[in-house]
mmCIF file of C-alpha atoms in Angstrom:
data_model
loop_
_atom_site.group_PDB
_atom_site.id
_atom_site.type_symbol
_atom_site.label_atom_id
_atom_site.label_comp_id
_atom_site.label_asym_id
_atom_site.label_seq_id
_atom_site.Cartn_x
_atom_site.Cartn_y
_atom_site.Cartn_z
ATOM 1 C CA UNK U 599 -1.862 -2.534 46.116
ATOM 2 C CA UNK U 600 1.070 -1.113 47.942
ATOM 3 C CA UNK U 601 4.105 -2.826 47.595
ATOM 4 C CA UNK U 602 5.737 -3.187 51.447
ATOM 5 C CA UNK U 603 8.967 -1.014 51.767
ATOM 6 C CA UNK U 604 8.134 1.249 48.469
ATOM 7 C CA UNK U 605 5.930 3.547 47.092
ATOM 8 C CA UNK U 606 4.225 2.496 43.813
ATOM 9 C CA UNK U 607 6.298 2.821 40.819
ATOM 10 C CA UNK U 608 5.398 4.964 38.082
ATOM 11 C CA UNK U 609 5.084 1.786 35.770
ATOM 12 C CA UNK U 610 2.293 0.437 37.924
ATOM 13 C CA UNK U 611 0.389 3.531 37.806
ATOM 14 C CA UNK U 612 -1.283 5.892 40.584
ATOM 15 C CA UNK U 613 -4.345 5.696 42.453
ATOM 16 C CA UNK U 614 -6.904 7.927 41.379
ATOM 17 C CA UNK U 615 -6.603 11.449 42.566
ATOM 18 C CA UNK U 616 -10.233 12.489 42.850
ATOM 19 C CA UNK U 617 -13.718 10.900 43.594
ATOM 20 C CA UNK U 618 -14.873 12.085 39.983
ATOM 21 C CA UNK U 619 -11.540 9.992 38.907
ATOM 22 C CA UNK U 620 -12.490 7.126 40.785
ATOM 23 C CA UNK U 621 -15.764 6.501 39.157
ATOM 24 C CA UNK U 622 -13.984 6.836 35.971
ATOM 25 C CA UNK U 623 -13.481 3.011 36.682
ATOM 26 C CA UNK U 624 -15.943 -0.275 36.528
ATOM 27 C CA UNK U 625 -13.660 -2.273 39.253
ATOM 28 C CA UNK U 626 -11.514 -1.603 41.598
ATOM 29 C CA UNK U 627 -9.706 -3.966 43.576
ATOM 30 C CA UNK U 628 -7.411 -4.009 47.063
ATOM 31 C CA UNK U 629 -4.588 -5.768 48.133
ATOM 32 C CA UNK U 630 -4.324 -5.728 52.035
ATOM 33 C CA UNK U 631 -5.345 -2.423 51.675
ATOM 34 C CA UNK U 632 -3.345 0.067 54.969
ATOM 35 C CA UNK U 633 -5.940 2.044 56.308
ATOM 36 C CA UNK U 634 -4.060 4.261 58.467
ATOM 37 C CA UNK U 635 -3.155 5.590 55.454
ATOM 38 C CA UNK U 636 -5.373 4.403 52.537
ATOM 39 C CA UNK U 637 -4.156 4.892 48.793
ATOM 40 C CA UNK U 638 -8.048 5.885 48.072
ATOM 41 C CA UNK U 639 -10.250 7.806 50.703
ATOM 42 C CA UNK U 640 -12.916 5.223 52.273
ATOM 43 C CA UNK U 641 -15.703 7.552 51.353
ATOM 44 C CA UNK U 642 -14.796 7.525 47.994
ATOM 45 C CA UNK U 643 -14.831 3.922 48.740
ATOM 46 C CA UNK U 644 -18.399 3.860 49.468
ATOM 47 C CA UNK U 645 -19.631 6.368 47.307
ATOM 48 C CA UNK U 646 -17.950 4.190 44.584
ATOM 49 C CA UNK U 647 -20.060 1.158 45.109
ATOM 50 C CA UNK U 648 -23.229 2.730 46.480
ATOM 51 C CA UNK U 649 -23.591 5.438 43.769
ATOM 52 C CA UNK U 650 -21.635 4.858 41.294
ATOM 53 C CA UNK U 651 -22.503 1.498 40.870
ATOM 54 C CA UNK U 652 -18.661 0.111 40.945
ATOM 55 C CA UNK U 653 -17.152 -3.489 41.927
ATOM 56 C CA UNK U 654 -14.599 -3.413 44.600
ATOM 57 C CA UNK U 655 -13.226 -6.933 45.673
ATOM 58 C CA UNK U 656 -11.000 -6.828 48.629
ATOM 59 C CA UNK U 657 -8.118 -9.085 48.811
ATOM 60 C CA UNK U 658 -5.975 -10.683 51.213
ATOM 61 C CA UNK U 659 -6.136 -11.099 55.421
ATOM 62 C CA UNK U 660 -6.479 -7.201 56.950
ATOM 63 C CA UNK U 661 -4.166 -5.947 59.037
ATOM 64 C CA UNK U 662 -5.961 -3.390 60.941
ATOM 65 C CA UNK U 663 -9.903 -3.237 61.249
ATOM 66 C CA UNK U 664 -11.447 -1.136 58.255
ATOM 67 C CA UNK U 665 -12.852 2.043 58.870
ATOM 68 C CA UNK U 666 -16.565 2.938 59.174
ATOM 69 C CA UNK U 667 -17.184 3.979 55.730
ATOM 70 C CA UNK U 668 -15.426 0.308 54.378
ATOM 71 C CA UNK U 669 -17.258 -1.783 57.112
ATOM 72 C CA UNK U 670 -20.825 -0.383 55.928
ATOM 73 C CA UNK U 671 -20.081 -2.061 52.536
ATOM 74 C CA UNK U 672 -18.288 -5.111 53.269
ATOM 75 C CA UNK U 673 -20.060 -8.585 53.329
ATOM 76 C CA UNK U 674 -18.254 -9.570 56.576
ATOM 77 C CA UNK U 675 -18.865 -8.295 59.974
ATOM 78 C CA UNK U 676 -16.022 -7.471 62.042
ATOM 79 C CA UNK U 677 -16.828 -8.450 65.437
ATOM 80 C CA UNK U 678 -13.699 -9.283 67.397
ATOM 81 C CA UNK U 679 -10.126 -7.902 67.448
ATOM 82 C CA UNK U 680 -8.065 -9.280 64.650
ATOM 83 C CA UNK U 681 -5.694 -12.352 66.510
ATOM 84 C CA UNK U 682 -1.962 -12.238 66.335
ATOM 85 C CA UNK U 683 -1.847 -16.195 65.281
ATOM 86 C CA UNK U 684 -2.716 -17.660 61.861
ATOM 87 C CA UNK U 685 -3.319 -21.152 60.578
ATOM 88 C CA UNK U 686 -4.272 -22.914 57.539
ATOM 89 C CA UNK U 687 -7.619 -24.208 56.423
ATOM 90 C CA UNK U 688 -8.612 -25.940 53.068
ATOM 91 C CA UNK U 689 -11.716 -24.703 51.308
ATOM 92 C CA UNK U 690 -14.469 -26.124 50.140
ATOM 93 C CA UNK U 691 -17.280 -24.189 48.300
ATOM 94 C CA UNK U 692 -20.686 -23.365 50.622
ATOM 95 C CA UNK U 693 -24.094 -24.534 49.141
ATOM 96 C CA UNK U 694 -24.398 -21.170 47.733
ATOM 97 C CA UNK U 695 -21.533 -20.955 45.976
ATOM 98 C CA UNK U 696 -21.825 -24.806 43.770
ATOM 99 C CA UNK U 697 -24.615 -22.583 42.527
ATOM 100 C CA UNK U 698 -23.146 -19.251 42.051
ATOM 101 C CA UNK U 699 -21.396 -18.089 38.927
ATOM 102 C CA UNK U 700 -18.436 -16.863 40.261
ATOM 103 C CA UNK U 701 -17.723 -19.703 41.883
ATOM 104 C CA UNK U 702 -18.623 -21.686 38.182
ATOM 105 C CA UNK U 703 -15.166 -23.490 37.224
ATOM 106 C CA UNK U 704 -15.940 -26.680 35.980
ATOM 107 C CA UNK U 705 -19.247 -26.877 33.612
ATOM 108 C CA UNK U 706 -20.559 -30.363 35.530
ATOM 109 C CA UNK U 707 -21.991 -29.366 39.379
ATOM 110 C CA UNK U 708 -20.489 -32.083 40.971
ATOM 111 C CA UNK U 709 -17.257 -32.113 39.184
ATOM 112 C CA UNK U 710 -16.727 -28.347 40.391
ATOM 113 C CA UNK U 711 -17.173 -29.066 43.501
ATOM 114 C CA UNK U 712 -14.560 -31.589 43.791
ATOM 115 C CA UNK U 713 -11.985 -29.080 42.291
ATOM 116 C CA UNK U 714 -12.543 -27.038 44.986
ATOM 117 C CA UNK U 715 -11.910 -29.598 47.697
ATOM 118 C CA UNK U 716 -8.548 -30.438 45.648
ATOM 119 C CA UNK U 717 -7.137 -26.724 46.163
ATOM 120 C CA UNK U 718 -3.856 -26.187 48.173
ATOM 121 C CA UNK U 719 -5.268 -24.585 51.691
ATOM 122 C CA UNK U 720 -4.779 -20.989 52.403
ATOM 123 C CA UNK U 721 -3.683 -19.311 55.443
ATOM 124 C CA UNK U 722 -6.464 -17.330 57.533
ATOM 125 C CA UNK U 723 -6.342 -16.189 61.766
ATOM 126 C CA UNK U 724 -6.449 -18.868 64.134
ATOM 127 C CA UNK U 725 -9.900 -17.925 65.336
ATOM 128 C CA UNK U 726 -12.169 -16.151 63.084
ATOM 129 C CA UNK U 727 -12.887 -12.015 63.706
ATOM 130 C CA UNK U 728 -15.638 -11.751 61.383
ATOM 131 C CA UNK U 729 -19.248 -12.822 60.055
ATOM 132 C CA UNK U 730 -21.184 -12.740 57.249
ATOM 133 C CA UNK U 731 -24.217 -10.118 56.753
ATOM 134 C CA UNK U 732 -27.148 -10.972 56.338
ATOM 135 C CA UNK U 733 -27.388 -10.141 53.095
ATOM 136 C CA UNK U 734 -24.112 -11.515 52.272
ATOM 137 C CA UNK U 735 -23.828 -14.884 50.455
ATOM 138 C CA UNK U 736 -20.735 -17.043 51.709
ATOM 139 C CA UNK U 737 -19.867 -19.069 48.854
ATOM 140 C CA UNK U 738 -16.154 -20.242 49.664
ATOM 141 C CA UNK U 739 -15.645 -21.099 54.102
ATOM 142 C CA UNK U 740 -12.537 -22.564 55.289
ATOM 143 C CA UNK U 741 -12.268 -26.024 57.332
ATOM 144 C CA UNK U 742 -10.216 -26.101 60.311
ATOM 145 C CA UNK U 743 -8.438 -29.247 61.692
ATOM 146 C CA UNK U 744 -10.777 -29.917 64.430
ATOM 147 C CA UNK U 745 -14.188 -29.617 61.851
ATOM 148 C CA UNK U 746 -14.640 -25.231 62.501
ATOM 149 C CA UNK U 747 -15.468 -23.119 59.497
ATOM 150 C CA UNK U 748 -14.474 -19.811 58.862
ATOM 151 C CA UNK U 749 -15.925 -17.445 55.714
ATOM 152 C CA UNK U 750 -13.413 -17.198 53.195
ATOM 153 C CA UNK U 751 -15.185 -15.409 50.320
ATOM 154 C CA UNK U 752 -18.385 -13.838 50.504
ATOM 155 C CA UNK U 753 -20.093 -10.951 48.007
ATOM 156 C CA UNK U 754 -22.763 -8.772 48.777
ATOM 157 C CA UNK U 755 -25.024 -6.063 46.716
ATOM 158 C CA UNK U 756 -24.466 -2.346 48.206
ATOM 159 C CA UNK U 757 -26.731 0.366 46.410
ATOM 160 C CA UNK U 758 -26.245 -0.381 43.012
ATOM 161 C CA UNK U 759 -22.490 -1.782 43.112
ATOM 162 C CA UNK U 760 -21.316 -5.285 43.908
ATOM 163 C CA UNK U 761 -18.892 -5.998 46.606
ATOM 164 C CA UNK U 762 -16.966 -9.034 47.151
ATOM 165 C CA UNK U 763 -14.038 -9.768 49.528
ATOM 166 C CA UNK U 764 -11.430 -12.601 49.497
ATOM 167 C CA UNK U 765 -9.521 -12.711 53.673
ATOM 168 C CA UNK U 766 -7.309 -14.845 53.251
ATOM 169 C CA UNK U 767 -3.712 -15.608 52.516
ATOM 170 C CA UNK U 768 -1.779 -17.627 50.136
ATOM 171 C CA UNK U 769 -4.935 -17.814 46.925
ATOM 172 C CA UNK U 770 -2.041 -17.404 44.685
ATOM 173 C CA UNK U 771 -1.108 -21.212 45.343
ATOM 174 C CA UNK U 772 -4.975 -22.118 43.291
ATOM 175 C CA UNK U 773 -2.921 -20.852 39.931
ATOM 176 C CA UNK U 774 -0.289 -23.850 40.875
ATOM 177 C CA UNK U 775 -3.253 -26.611 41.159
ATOM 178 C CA UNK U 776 -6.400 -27.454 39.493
ATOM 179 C CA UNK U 777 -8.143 -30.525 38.419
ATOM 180 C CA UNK U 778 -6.035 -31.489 34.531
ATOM 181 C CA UNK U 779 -7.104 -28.330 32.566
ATOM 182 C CA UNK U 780 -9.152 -26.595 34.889
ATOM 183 C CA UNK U 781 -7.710 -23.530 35.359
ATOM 184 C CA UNK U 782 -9.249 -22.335 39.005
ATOM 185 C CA UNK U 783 -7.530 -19.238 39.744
ATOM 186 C CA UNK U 784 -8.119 -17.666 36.432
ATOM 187 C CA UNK U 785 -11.851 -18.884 35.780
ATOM 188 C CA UNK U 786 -12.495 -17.447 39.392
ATOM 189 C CA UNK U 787 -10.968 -14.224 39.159
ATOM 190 C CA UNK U 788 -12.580 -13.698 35.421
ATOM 191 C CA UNK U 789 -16.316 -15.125 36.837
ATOM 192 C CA UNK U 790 -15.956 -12.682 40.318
ATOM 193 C CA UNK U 791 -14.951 -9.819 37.620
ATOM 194 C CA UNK U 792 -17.639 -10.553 35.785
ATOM 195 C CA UNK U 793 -20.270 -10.406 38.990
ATOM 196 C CA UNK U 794 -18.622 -7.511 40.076
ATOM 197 C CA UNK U 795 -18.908 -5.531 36.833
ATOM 198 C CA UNK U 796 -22.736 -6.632 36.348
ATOM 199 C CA UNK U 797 -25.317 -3.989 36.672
ATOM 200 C CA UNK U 798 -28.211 -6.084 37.921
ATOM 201 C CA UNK U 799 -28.109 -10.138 36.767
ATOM 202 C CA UNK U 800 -26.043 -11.002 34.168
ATOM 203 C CA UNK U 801 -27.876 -11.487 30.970
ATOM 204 C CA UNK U 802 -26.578 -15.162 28.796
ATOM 205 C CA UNK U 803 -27.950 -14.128 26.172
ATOM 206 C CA UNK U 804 -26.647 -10.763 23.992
ATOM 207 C CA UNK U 805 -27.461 -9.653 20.895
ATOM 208 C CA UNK U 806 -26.643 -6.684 18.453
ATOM 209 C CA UNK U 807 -27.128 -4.986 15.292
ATOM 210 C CA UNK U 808 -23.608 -4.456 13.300
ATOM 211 C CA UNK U 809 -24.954 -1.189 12.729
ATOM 212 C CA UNK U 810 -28.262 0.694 14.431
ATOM 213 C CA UNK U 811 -28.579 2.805 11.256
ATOM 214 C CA UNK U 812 -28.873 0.972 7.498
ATOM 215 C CA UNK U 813 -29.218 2.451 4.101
ATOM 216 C CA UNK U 814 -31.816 0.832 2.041
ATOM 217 C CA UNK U 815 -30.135 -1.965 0.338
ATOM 218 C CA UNK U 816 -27.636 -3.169 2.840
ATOM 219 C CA UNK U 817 -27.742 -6.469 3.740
ATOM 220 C CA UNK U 818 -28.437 -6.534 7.802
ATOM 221 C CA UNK U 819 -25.621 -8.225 10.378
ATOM 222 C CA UNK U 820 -26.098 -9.417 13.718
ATOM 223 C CA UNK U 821 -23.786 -10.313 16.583
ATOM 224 C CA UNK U 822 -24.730 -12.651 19.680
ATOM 225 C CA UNK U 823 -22.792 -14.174 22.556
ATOM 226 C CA UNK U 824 -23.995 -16.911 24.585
ATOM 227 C CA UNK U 825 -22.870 -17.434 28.041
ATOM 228 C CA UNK U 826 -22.973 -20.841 30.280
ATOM 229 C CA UNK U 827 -24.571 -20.725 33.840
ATOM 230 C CA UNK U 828 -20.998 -20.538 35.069
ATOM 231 C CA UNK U 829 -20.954 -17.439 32.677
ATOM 232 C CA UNK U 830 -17.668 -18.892 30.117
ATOM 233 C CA UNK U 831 -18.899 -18.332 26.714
ATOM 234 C CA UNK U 832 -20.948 -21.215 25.178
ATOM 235 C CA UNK U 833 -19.098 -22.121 21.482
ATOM 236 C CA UNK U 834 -22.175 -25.136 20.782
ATOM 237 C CA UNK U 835 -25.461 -22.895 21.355
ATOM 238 C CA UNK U 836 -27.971 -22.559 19.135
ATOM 239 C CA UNK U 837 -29.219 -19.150 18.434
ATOM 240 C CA UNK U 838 -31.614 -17.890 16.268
ATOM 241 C CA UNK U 839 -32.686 -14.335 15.192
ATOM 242 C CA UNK U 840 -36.337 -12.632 13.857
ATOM 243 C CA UNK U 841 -36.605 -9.078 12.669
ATOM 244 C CA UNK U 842 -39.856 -7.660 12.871
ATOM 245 C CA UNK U 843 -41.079 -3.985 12.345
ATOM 246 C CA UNK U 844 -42.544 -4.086 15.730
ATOM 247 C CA UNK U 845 -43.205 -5.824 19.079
ATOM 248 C CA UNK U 846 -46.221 -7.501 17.977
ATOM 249 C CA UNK U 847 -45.704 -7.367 14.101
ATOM 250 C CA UNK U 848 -44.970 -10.852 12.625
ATOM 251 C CA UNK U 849 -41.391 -11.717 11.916
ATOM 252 C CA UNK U 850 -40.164 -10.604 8.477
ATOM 253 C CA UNK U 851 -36.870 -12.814 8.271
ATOM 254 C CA UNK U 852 -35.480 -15.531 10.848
ATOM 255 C CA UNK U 853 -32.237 -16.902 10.862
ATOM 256 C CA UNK U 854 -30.179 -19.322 12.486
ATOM 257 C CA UNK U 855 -26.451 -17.648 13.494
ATOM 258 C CA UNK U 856 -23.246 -19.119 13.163
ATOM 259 C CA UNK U 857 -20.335 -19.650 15.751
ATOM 260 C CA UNK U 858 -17.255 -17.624 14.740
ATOM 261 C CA UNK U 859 -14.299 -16.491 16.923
ATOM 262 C CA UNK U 860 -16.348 -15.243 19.898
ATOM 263 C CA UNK U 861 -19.553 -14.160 18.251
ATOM 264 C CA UNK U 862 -22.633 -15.747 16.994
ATOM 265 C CA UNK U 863 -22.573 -14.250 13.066
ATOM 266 C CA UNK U 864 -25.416 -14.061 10.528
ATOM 267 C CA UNK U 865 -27.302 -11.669 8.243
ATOM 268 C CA UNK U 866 -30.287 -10.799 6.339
ATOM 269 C CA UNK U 867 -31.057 -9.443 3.214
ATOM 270 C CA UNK U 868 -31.497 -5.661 2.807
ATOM 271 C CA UNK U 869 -35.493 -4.690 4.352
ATOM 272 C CA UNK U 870 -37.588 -1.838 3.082
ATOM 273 C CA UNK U 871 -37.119 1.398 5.065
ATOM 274 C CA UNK U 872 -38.506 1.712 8.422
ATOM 275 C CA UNK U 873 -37.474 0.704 12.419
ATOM 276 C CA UNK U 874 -37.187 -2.972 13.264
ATOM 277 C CA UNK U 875 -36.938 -4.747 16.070
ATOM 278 C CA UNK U 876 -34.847 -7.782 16.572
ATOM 279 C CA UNK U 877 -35.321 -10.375 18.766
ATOM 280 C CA UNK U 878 -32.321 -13.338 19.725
ATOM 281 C CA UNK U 879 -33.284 -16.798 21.898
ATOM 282 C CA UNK U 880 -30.623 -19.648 22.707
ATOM 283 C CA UNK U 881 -30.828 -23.113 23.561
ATOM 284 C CA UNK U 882 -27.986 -25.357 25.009
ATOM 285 C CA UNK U 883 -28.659 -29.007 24.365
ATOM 286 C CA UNK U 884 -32.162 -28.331 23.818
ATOM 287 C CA UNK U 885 -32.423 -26.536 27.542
ATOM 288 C CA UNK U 886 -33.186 -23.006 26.756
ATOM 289 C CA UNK U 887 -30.789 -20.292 28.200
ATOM 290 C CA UNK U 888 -32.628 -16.972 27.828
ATOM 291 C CA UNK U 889 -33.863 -14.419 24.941
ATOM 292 C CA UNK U 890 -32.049 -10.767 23.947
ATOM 293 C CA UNK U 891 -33.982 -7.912 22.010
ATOM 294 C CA UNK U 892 -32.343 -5.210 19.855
ATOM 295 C CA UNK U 893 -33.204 -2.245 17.847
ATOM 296 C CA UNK U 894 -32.449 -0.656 14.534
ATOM 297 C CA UNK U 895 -33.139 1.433 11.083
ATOM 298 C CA UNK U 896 -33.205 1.230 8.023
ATOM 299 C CA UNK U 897 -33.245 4.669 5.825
ATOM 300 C CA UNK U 898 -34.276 5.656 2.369
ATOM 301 C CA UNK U 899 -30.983 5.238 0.174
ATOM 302 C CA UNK U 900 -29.633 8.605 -0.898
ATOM 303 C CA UNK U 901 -26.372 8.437 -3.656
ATOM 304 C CA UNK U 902 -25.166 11.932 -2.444
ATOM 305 C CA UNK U 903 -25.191 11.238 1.506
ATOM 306 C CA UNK U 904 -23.708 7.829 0.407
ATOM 307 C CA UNK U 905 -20.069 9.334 -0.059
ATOM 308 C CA UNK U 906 -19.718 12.707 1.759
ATOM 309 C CA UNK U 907 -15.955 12.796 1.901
ATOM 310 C CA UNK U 908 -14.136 14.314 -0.394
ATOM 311 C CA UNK U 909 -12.512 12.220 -3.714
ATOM 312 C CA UNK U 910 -8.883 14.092 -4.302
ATOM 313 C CA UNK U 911 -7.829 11.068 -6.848
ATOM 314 C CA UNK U 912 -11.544 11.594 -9.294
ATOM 315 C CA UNK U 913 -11.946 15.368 -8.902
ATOM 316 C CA UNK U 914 -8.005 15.757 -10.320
ATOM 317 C CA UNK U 915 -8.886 13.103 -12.856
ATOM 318 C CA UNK U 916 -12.165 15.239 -13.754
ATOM 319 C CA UNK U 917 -9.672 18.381 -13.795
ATOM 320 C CA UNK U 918 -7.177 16.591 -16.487
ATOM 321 C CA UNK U 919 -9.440 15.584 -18.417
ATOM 322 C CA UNK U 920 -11.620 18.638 -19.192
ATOM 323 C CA UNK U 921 -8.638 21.316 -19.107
ATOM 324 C CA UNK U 922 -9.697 22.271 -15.782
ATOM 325 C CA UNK U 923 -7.885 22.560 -12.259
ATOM 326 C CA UNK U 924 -7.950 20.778 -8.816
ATOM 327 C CA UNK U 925 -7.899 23.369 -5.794
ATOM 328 C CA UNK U 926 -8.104 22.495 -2.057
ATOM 329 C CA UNK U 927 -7.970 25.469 0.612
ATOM 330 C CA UNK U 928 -3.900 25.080 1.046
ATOM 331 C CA UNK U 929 -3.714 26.002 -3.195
ATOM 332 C CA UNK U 930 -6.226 28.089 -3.905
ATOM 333 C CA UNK U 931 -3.864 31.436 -3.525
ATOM 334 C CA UNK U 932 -2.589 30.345 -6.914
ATOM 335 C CA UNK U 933 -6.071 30.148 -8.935
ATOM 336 C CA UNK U 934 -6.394 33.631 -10.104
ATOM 337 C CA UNK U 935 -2.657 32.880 -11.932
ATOM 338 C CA UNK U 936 -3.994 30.034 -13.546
ATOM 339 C CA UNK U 937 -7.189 31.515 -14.759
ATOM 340 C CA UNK U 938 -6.653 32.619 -18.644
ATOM 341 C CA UNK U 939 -7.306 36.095 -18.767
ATOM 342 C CA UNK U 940 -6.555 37.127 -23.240
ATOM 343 C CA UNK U 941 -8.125 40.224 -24.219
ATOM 344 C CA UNK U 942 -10.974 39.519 -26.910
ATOM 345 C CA UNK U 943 -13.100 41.998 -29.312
ATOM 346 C CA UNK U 944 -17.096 41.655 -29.874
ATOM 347 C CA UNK U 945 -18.990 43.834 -32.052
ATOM 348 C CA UNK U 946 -22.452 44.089 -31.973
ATOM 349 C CA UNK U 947 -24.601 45.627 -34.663
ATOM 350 C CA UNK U 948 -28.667 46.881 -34.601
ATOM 351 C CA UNK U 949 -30.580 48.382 -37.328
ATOM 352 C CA UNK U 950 -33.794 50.571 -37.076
ATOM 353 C CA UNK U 951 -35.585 53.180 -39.632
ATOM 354 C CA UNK U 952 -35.002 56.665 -38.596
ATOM 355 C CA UNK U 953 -37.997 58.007 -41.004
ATOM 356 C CA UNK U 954 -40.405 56.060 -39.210
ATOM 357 C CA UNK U 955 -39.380 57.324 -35.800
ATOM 358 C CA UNK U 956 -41.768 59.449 -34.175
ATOM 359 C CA UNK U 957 -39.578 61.327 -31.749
ATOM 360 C CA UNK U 958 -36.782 62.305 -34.868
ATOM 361 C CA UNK U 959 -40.067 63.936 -36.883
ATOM 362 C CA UNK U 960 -40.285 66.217 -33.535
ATOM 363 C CA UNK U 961 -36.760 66.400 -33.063
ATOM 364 C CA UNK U 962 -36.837 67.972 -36.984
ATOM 365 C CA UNK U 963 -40.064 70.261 -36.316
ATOM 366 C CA UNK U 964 -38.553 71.297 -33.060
ATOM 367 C CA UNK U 965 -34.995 72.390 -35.065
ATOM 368 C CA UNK U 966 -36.842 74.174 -38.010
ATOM 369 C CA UNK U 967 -38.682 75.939 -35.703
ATOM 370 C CA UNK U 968 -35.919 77.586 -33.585
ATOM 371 C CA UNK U 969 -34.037 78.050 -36.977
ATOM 372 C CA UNK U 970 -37.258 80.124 -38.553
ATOM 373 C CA UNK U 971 -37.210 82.267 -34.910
ATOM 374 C CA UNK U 972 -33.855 82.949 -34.858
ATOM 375 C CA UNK U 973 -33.776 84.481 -38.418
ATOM 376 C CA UNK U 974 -36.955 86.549 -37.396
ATOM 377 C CA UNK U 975 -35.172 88.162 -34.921
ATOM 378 C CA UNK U 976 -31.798 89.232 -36.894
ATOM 379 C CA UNK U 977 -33.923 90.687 -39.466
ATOM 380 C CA UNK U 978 -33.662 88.145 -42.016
ATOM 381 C CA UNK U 979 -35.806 87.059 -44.564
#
């Protein structure tokens, strides 16, 4: 949003400089967004949704009519110039939204519905500029004095992205009301995040592996959530969990998880080696609310890819014990100092018969000889 009067401070951030920058994000939301001179570029905008698959919610009454790229993805229609007066209408949820998650604040259908009436009214044009697509489903209109309704908040699905927009004024006053502890503005913004975020319908049921890859003899851990049809996270579920080693194999080991903090918690024994496939379902007061699947492995225990980092505190002991040394790459310059390097004698001794030895007879024959020639030729006896 952009403050009125000021640029955005540094402490609240910048809009995102770049389309590759804006799909760096799951939601995005605007404020009475200026569109004569938009923080974020309206194709960007659209691409966002479309494409990337992004939530944008759109906030607040417009003061100008959005631009082409905007209006393609919004779930109103605008149809007429926007009026110069304003007046205030109380809401009441459509008969799509006592049905619709976002709209979900109280658990009981009837009792939700009767929050809604309660809110403080919020402030809208005097005669309504807009209508809904089509496609779009209303779930919050606005009743005038003299019986008129206006749309209020409406959400649509663009591409593969989920668009939702709020016009109206003054939604801040729901955080000041609420039926005892129902919290309205809170459970409606998280439930409308929550929509917006989705990638398709929202699963209730989610379960996963603590870890997709085991070593044999490791017991196995599982996570689950649970979520009500007004999508708050069911604490009172009951969820149980089969591993089998494949779609249609029979279940090796079922178990019935545990609530703890905000996760269902359980675990099995350790399971031969192999792939197995898990398999969560979860029932609310005996009313079932869905089924989850998972995957993982479990691999052949090996001792020396157990521990692969290195263990400073046992190879020193090692070292001290057996006269040795510890060296890392930072002291090995000083090994070849420590290395013992004495001077030491060895003597080594063979024995073999010269009389027997074949090549000393002809060695002898072969001296006699040249003796006996040489004496020939001086003349000597």
């Amino acid at each position: 949003m952009r403050r009125s009067g000021s640029p955005i401070s540094a402490v609240e951030g910048a809009p995102p400089e770049s389309r590759a920058g804006l799909f760096d994000y799951d939601l995005v939301i605007l404020f009475e967004p200026d569109w004569s001179d938009p923080l974020v570029s309206p194709e960007w905008l659209r691409a966002f949704a479309r494409d990337r698959g992004g939530g944008l919610l759109f906030a607040g009454l417009p003061r100008e009519r959005p631009p082409d790229d905007v209006a393609a993805i919004l779930p109103f229609i605008f149809d007429a110039d926007l009026p110069s007066s304003f007046r205030d209408v109380r809401v009441r949820l459509t008969e799509e939204g006592e049905s619709a998650p976002a709209t979900r604040v109280a658990a009981d259908r009837f009792v939700n519905v009767d929050v809604w009436k309660a809110l403080p009214p919020v402030r809208t044009f005097a005669s309504s500029p807009w209508s809904a697509r089509s496609d779009a489903s209303v779930l919050v209109e606005g009743l005038g004095s003299e019986g008129d309704t206006v749309p209020i908040v409406a959400g649509v699905r663009v591409g593969a992205g989920n668009v939702m927009a709020i016009l109206a004024d003054g939604i801040w006053r729901w955080k000041m009301a609420g039926s005892g502890a129902v919290d309205v503005y809170d459970r409606f913004v998280t439930n409308a995040a929550r929509w917006l975020t989705a990638r398709g319908e929202l699963e209730r049921v989610v379960v996963t592996p603590d870890k997709d890859v085991y070593q044999a003899g490791e017991d196995i851990g599982f996570s689950a959530q649970v979520y009500r049809s007004d999508y708050r996270l069911a604490t009172d579920a009951l969820v149980r969990v089969s591993v089998a080693s494949g779609e249609a194999a029979a279940p090796v080991a079922t178990i019935d998880l545990e609530f703890a903090g905000d996760y269902y918690r359980g675990s099995v024994g350790h399971l031969p080696p192999g792939p197995y496939v898990l398999r969560a379902t979860a029932s609310l007061g005996g009313e079932d609310v869905g089924a989850a699947s998972g995957e993982f492995i479990v691999e052949r225990f090996s001792l020396e890819d157990s521990e692969t980092r290195r263990r400073s505190a046992l190879l020193r002991r090692i070292a001290d014990e057996t006269g040795g040394g510890y060296y890392t790459p930072e002291t090995l310059d000083g090994f070849p100092e420590d290395v013992p390097m004495a001077w030491t004698e060895r003597t080594t001794k063979r024995e073999f018969e010269l009389w027997n030895s074949p090549w000393l007879l002809l060695g002898f024959v072969g001296l006699m000889a040249a003796e006996w020639a040489l004496r020939r030729k001086q003349g000597l006896p």
